[in-house]
Amino acid sequence: VRLSREDWVTAGLTALGSGGPGAVMVEPIAASLQATKGSFYWHFRDRAELLTAALERWEQLATQSVIEHLEPIADPRMRLRALLSIAFRDEDELRLEGVVLASGHDPVVAEFVERVTATRTAFLSRVFVDLGLPSGEAKVRGRIAYATYVGHVQLGLTDSGDQPSRASIKRVIDEMISIFAPDGAAARRKR
Amino acid sequence: VRLSREDWVTAGLTALGSGGPGAVMVEPIAASLQATKGSFYWHFRDRAELLTAALERWEQLATQSVIEHLEPIADPRMRLRALLSIAFRDEDELRLEGVVLASGHDPVVAEFVERVTATRTAFLSRVFVDLGLPSGEAKVRGRIAYATYVGHVQLGLTDSGDQPSRASIKRVIDEMISIFAPDGAAARRKR
DNA sequence: ACCTGAACACCGTTCAAGT
DNA sequence: ACCTGAACACCGTTCAAGT
């Protein structure tokens, strides 16, 4: 059975999601694909190259597609709500996201996390600008909101088994919107 | 030169802070202490036992001491501000914290992260109860506020080098307090 | 072009032997 | 009680040799 480079990348991404960059190991992955390590080294220069290829795929899925889907929503509060409902989807789907965001200390991963962070905080700042905040304040709030998201994904990774109910997710989303994008009257009072 | 168990734990904690659980490696640490791996295995059953011991020390430093220091502050908004100024101290000091919080996918680490998470979210929920929120809402908000902290520490880990200025830290803290614990008038308007 | 198999280095773990 | 040194298994990397 002949393997393509993409087959290895897919297996690499699976390993990345289950145990972080350290779990992207040549020999175990080769064994899971029923090939030898020698075969791996025909497709890739080294372990880092596989990790990089897997992260490229993740970056595509994690930013481009999401943002292209949300960009058209004109009303900023609705755009934020749509974003949150993606962010709070099923915990299992967030595993890969959480593991990658948590691996910034790995130099290979760091480059990707930095780029994704910049894209996403810019997107969130835009929401707050559209809600009427001055650009400096919108930037700070965009960063804080993104930190909240990152932390949430992180916490979901260790939450012992119990999947949150649909109702409790809605409650958290409502609370987050009332915290970060309170209605006009309350917002005006603060200035 | 004879080594104590504590010497190994100290070295293990340093390794943990610089590269995560995967960096807590027997042979390199032995080399750094100018001892052999055999010596290590007299003090510890295996690698996991060293990691556990290092995490125990971290847990002590990271929760007990901080909370004991803040508990006596009666005014909840001041308590929150004091907590934030600890949370936003120098990035270098937060490295270990960030690396540990980010390693929840490691089963040895997970147990510690879960316990610390429970302690800290309970502490934060208490702040919001003392601010007058009903307990359900205080719990949700405590969790969101802690997620924000976790995300912030995470983002600090990959922020390319540039230490934030004292002024920009104050700005973020002010913004967080106005978001999570708005003044009485604004809070009343929301209900 | 794509893969195997053997080789070597590095790290985790064990253990007999030393002080 | 505390440590060394050699042994073995596992994984990353290289490379000559096979199809």
XYZ file of C-alpha atoms (C1' of nucleotides) in Angstrom:
420
model
C 0.000 0.000 0.000
C 1.481 3.329 -1.094
C 1.123 6.347 1.199
C 0.818 9.980 0.145
C 2.252 12.934 2.049
C -1.311 13.910 2.942
C -1.880 10.545 4.632
C 1.022 11.281 6.954
C -0.233 14.815 7.635
C -3.689 13.512 8.545
C -2.179 11.018 10.955
C 0.055 13.771 12.335
C -2.907 16.048 12.980
C -4.692 13.261 14.844
C -1.641 12.683 17.022
C -1.301 16.427 17.619
C -4.880 16.624 18.840
C -4.568 13.712 21.201
C -1.277 14.535 22.887
C 0.221 17.802 21.667
C 3.390 18.318 19.617
C 5.277 15.735 21.669
C 2.851 13.077 20.478
C 3.685 13.692 16.834
C 6.173 10.813 16.782
C 7.613 9.217 13.694
C 7.771 5.585 14.756
C 4.314 5.252 16.360
C 2.682 7.066 13.428
C 4.556 4.858 10.973
C 3.331 1.809 12.873
C -0.268 3.072 12.834
C -0.011 3.452 9.055
C 1.692 0.072 8.757
C 4.800 1.549 7.224
C 8.407 1.911 8.349
C 10.182 5.003 9.617
C 12.303 4.921 6.459
C 9.175 5.589 4.432
C 8.411 8.643 6.534
C 11.806 10.108 5.787
C 11.200 9.937 2.077
C 8.180 12.297 2.463
C 9.580 14.587 5.166
C 12.966 15.968 6.101
C 12.253 15.422 9.815
C 9.662 15.373 12.576
C 9.400 19.178 12.598
C 8.378 19.219 8.946
C 5.415 16.924 9.653
C 4.405 19.050 12.619
C 4.583 22.179 10.479
C 2.463 20.609 7.743
C -0.160 19.547 10.295
C -0.230 23.051 11.785
C -0.684 24.576 8.331
C -3.797 22.507 7.890
C -5.048 23.479 11.337
C -4.464 27.185 10.656
C -6.513 26.978 7.475
C -9.434 25.284 9.228
C -9.225 27.412 12.356
C -9.079 30.932 10.954
C -9.787 31.328 7.258
C -13.018 29.365 7.079
C -14.441 30.738 10.340
C -13.701 34.360 9.599
C -14.972 34.158 6.015
C -18.205 32.807 7.466
C -18.615 35.624 9.999
C -17.258 38.611 8.073
C -20.533 39.188 6.119
C -22.640 39.611 9.285
C -23.184 43.353 9.484
C -24.604 43.761 12.992
C -21.636 43.550 15.363
C -23.567 42.077 18.290
C -24.960 39.343 16.042
C -21.485 38.765 14.622
C -20.166 38.326 18.160
C -22.967 35.929 19.026
C -22.310 33.845 15.915
C -18.628 33.730 16.799
C -19.379 32.638 20.365
C -21.664 29.838 19.223
C -18.800 28.504 17.111
C -16.391 28.949 19.999
C -18.677 27.059 22.372
C -19.490 24.137 20.120
C -18.967 20.565 21.261
C -15.944 20.094 23.487
C -14.553 17.216 21.500
C -14.279 19.402 18.425
C -12.324 21.940 20.442
C -9.671 19.476 21.570
C -7.268 20.122 18.723
C -7.794 23.857 19.070
C -7.065 23.703 22.787
C -3.994 21.537 22.467
C -2.484 23.777 19.788
C -3.219 27.026 21.634
C -1.657 25.466 24.711
C 1.575 24.545 22.956
C 2.969 28.016 22.425
C 6.125 27.072 24.324
C 7.035 24.782 21.439
C 9.010 26.962 19.009
C 7.490 25.319 15.924
C 3.963 25.864 17.217
C 4.627 29.391 18.500
C 4.846 30.882 15.012
C 1.400 29.561 14.099
C -0.211 30.549 17.370
C 1.124 34.091 17.055
C -0.297 34.510 13.571
C -3.685 33.072 14.503
C -3.784 35.249 17.630
C -3.137 38.384 15.585
C -5.882 37.527 13.085
C -8.453 36.748 15.731
C -7.796 39.675 18.066
C -8.004 41.981 15.044
C -11.348 40.432 14.164
C -12.664 40.912 17.699
C -11.384 44.478 17.944
C -13.323 45.181 14.761
C -16.510 43.981 16.483
C -15.984 46.476 19.293
C -15.143 49.307 16.909
C -18.399 48.572 15.106
C -20.147 48.677 18.471
C -18.914 52.232 18.857
C -15.847 51.948 21.090
C -12.863 54.190 20.322
C -10.138 52.181 18.613
C -7.725 52.022 21.578
C -10.384 50.731 23.915
C -11.674 48.335 21.240
C -8.187 46.865 20.892
C -7.844 46.280 24.622
C -11.300 44.766 24.814
C -10.675 42.584 21.761
C -7.606 41.195 23.426
C -9.438 40.556 26.703
C -12.315 38.869 24.878
C -9.892 36.662 22.989
C -8.085 35.773 26.199
C -11.445 34.690 27.598
C -11.940 32.420 24.619
C -8.462 30.901 24.909
C -8.979 30.298 28.608
C -12.368 28.723 28.013
C -10.930 26.279 25.492
C -8.132 25.522 27.944
C -10.515 24.855 30.805
C -12.623 22.615 28.562
C -9.565 20.433 28.064
C -9.375 19.458 31.721
C -13.025 19.666 32.722
C -13.576 16.186 34.023
C -15.771 14.527 31.449
C -19.058 16.290 32.075
C -20.181 17.906 28.837
C -21.997 21.177 29.581
C -25.682 21.164 28.628
C -27.061 23.243 25.782
C -28.822 25.415 28.355
C -25.694 26.141 30.378
C -23.793 27.021 27.203
C -26.495 29.499 26.245
C -26.267 31.007 29.695
C -22.502 31.481 29.439
C -22.847 33.031 25.979
C -25.553 35.419 27.181
C -23.428 36.379 30.154
C -20.394 36.976 27.938
C -22.349 39.220 25.607
C -23.757 41.200 28.506
C -20.222 41.540 29.914
C -18.337 42.424 26.753
C -21.036 44.101 24.678
C -23.646 45.472 27.103
C -26.689 47.155 25.579
C -26.550 50.791 24.487
C -28.004 52.342 27.639
C -25.550 50.650 29.982
C -22.655 51.365 27.634
C -23.531 55.068 27.466
C -23.675 55.332 31.268
C -20.067 54.245 31.540
C -18.635 57.146 29.502
C 28.675 15.847 45.999
C 25.562 14.278 47.542
C 22.149 15.353 46.200
C 18.900 15.585 48.126
C 15.487 14.774 46.724
C 14.702 18.491 46.908
C 17.629 19.290 44.627
C 16.098 17.088 41.957
C 12.657 18.631 42.433
C 14.071 22.136 42.033
C 15.803 21.140 38.827
C 12.614 19.446 37.668
C 10.562 22.583 38.286
C 13.027 24.628 36.252
C 12.775 22.169 33.375
C 8.986 22.165 33.634
C 8.901 25.950 33.345
C 11.142 26.070 30.327
C 9.622 23.345 28.193
C 6.586 21.736 29.811
C 6.214 18.200 31.161
C 8.061 16.757 28.181
C 11.149 18.692 29.196
C 11.289 17.043 32.606
C 13.836 14.491 31.397
C 15.911 12.257 33.602
C 19.176 12.184 31.701
C 19.507 15.901 30.877
C 18.573 16.867 34.448
C 21.058 14.350 35.817
C 23.720 15.844 33.560
C 22.874 19.390 34.721
C 23.321 18.249 38.317
C 26.496 16.363 37.402
C 25.076 13.046 38.509
C 24.105 9.850 36.726
C 20.644 8.570 35.875
C 21.197 5.754 38.360
C 21.352 8.316 41.142
C 17.991 9.708 40.063
C 16.393 6.290 40.370
C 17.439 5.984 43.948
C 15.376 9.103 44.849
C 12.406 8.526 42.520
C 10.510 5.548 41.200
C 10.289 7.092 37.742
C 9.994 10.265 35.689
C 6.326 10.721 36.643
C 7.200 10.844 40.334
C 9.573 13.748 39.771
C 6.958 15.558 37.712
C 4.387 15.010 40.460
C 6.727 16.345 43.121
C 7.467 19.438 41.043
C 3.754 20.034 40.501
C 3.096 19.723 44.224
C 5.543 22.529 44.832
C 3.935 24.613 42.098
C 0.456 24.079 43.523
C 1.594 25.275 46.925
C 3.147 28.441 45.514
C 0.356 29.108 43.046
C -2.731 28.826 45.211
C -2.224 28.627 48.927
C 0.073 31.612 49.345
C -1.819 33.850 46.924
C -5.240 33.147 48.358
C -4.096 33.486 51.964
C -2.769 36.894 51.010
C -6.012 38.068 49.398
C -8.633 36.458 51.633
C -8.400 39.162 54.345
C -9.275 42.003 51.930
C -12.884 42.786 52.792
C -13.909 45.042 49.907
C -14.556 42.726 46.947
C -13.583 45.234 44.260
C -10.269 45.887 46.039
C -9.779 42.138 46.436
C -10.306 41.715 42.704
C -7.865 44.523 41.924
C -5.226 43.002 44.209
C -5.711 39.646 42.512
C -5.364 41.174 39.062
C -2.167 42.974 39.978
C -0.697 39.622 40.985
C -2.040 38.009 37.834
C -0.489 40.707 35.638
C 2.932 40.779 37.239
C 6.083 40.340 35.160
C 5.691 37.940 32.262
C 8.785 35.945 33.143
C 7.301 35.049 36.519
C 4.183 33.795 34.782
C 6.041 31.381 32.488
C 5.797 28.398 34.808
C 2.155 29.167 35.519
C 1.389 29.373 31.818
C 3.227 26.212 30.905
C 1.503 24.204 33.630
C -1.976 25.528 32.856
C -1.335 24.689 29.206
C -0.391 21.093 29.915
C -3.780 19.780 30.959
C -3.648 17.149 28.227
C -0.879 15.431 30.186
C -2.653 13.056 32.589
C -0.200 13.682 35.432
C -0.645 17.437 35.125
C -4.427 17.292 34.618
C -5.111 16.312 38.214
C -3.261 19.354 39.542
C -4.773 21.765 37.055
C -8.277 20.589 37.925
C -7.754 21.133 41.629
C -6.203 24.568 41.159
C -8.988 25.542 38.757
C -11.637 24.586 41.303
C -9.954 26.589 44.071
C -9.513 29.682 41.960
C -12.933 29.780 40.330
C -14.478 29.359 43.792
C -12.412 32.308 44.997
C -13.518 34.468 42.074
C -17.169 33.466 42.428
C -16.930 34.609 46.042
C -15.798 38.050 44.852
C -18.914 38.360 42.680
C -21.200 37.117 45.433
C -19.714 39.788 47.683
C -20.394 42.308 44.932
C -24.060 41.396 45.176
C -24.634 38.981 42.304
C -26.939 35.999 42.886
C -24.904 32.847 43.388
C -25.687 31.228 40.023
C -24.659 34.291 38.097
C -21.615 34.764 40.326
C -20.496 31.225 39.521
C -20.800 31.769 35.769
C -19.002 35.086 35.998
C -16.283 33.621 38.203
C -15.648 30.979 35.614
C -15.559 33.523 32.770
C -13.210 35.773 34.727
C -10.890 32.850 35.421
C -10.975 31.837 31.752
C -9.870 35.372 30.939
C -6.947 35.002 33.294
C -5.914 31.616 31.874
C -6.103 33.002 28.344
C -4.073 36.034 29.291
C -1.300 33.915 30.752
C -1.423 31.763 27.630
C -1.166 34.738 25.308
C 1.728 36.102 27.344
C 3.632 32.921 26.590
C 3.735 33.585 22.864
C 3.710 37.378 22.784
C 6.847 38.060 20.833
C 9.272 39.409 23.389
C 7.825 42.875 23.964
C 7.100 43.252 27.681
C 3.982 45.380 28.167
C 4.575 48.710 29.887
C 3.342 49.461 33.382
C 0.851 51.914 31.879
C -0.637 49.403 29.444
C -0.989 46.839 32.232
C -2.886 49.359 34.342
C -5.137 50.049 31.372
C -5.949 46.352 30.909
C -6.641 45.928 34.629
C -8.938 48.976 34.688
C -10.771 47.695 31.636
C -11.177 44.254 33.200
C -12.611 45.686 36.388
C -15.033 47.870 34.452
C -16.060 44.802 32.409
C -16.404 42.257 35.200
C -17.267 44.457 38.180
C -18.823 47.658 36.822
C -19.699 50.347 39.345
C -22.970 50.200 41.223
C -24.973 52.522 38.959
C -24.133 50.612 35.787
C -24.697 47.281 37.501
C -28.124 48.352 38.732
C -29.153 49.501 35.274
C -28.576 46.011 33.894
C -31.175 44.296 36.113
C 9.521 7.427 -7.303
C 8.726 5.085 -3.030
C 9.974 1.867 0.473
C 12.696 -1.581 3.614
C 16.156 -2.806 7.062
C 20.059 -2.091 9.472
C 22.804 1.178 11.890
C 23.692 4.747 15.442
C 22.593 8.324 18.978
C 19.640 9.722 22.825
C 16.693 8.925 26.801
C 13.843 5.900 30.297
C 14.354 2.132 33.271
C 16.649 -1.770 35.733
C 20.044 -3.751 38.394
C 24.386 -5.648 40.099
C 28.174 -3.758 42.123
C 30.624 -0.184 44.611
C 31.381 3.339 48.806
C 22.171 5.210 52.532
C 23.557 6.878 48.131
C 25.761 6.397 43.775
C 28.115 4.366 39.373
C 28.200 1.820 35.050
C 26.568 -1.314 32.052
C 22.590 -3.242 29.942
C 18.247 -3.068 27.247
C 14.079 -0.965 25.047
C 12.177 2.892 22.430
C 12.316 6.648 19.137
C 14.746 10.141 15.742
C 17.676 10.204 11.880
C 20.666 8.406 8.078
C 21.629 5.643 4.324
C 22.630 1.759 1.326
C 19.945 -1.339 -0.958
C 15.691 -2.954 -3.006
C 11.224 -2.510 -6.259
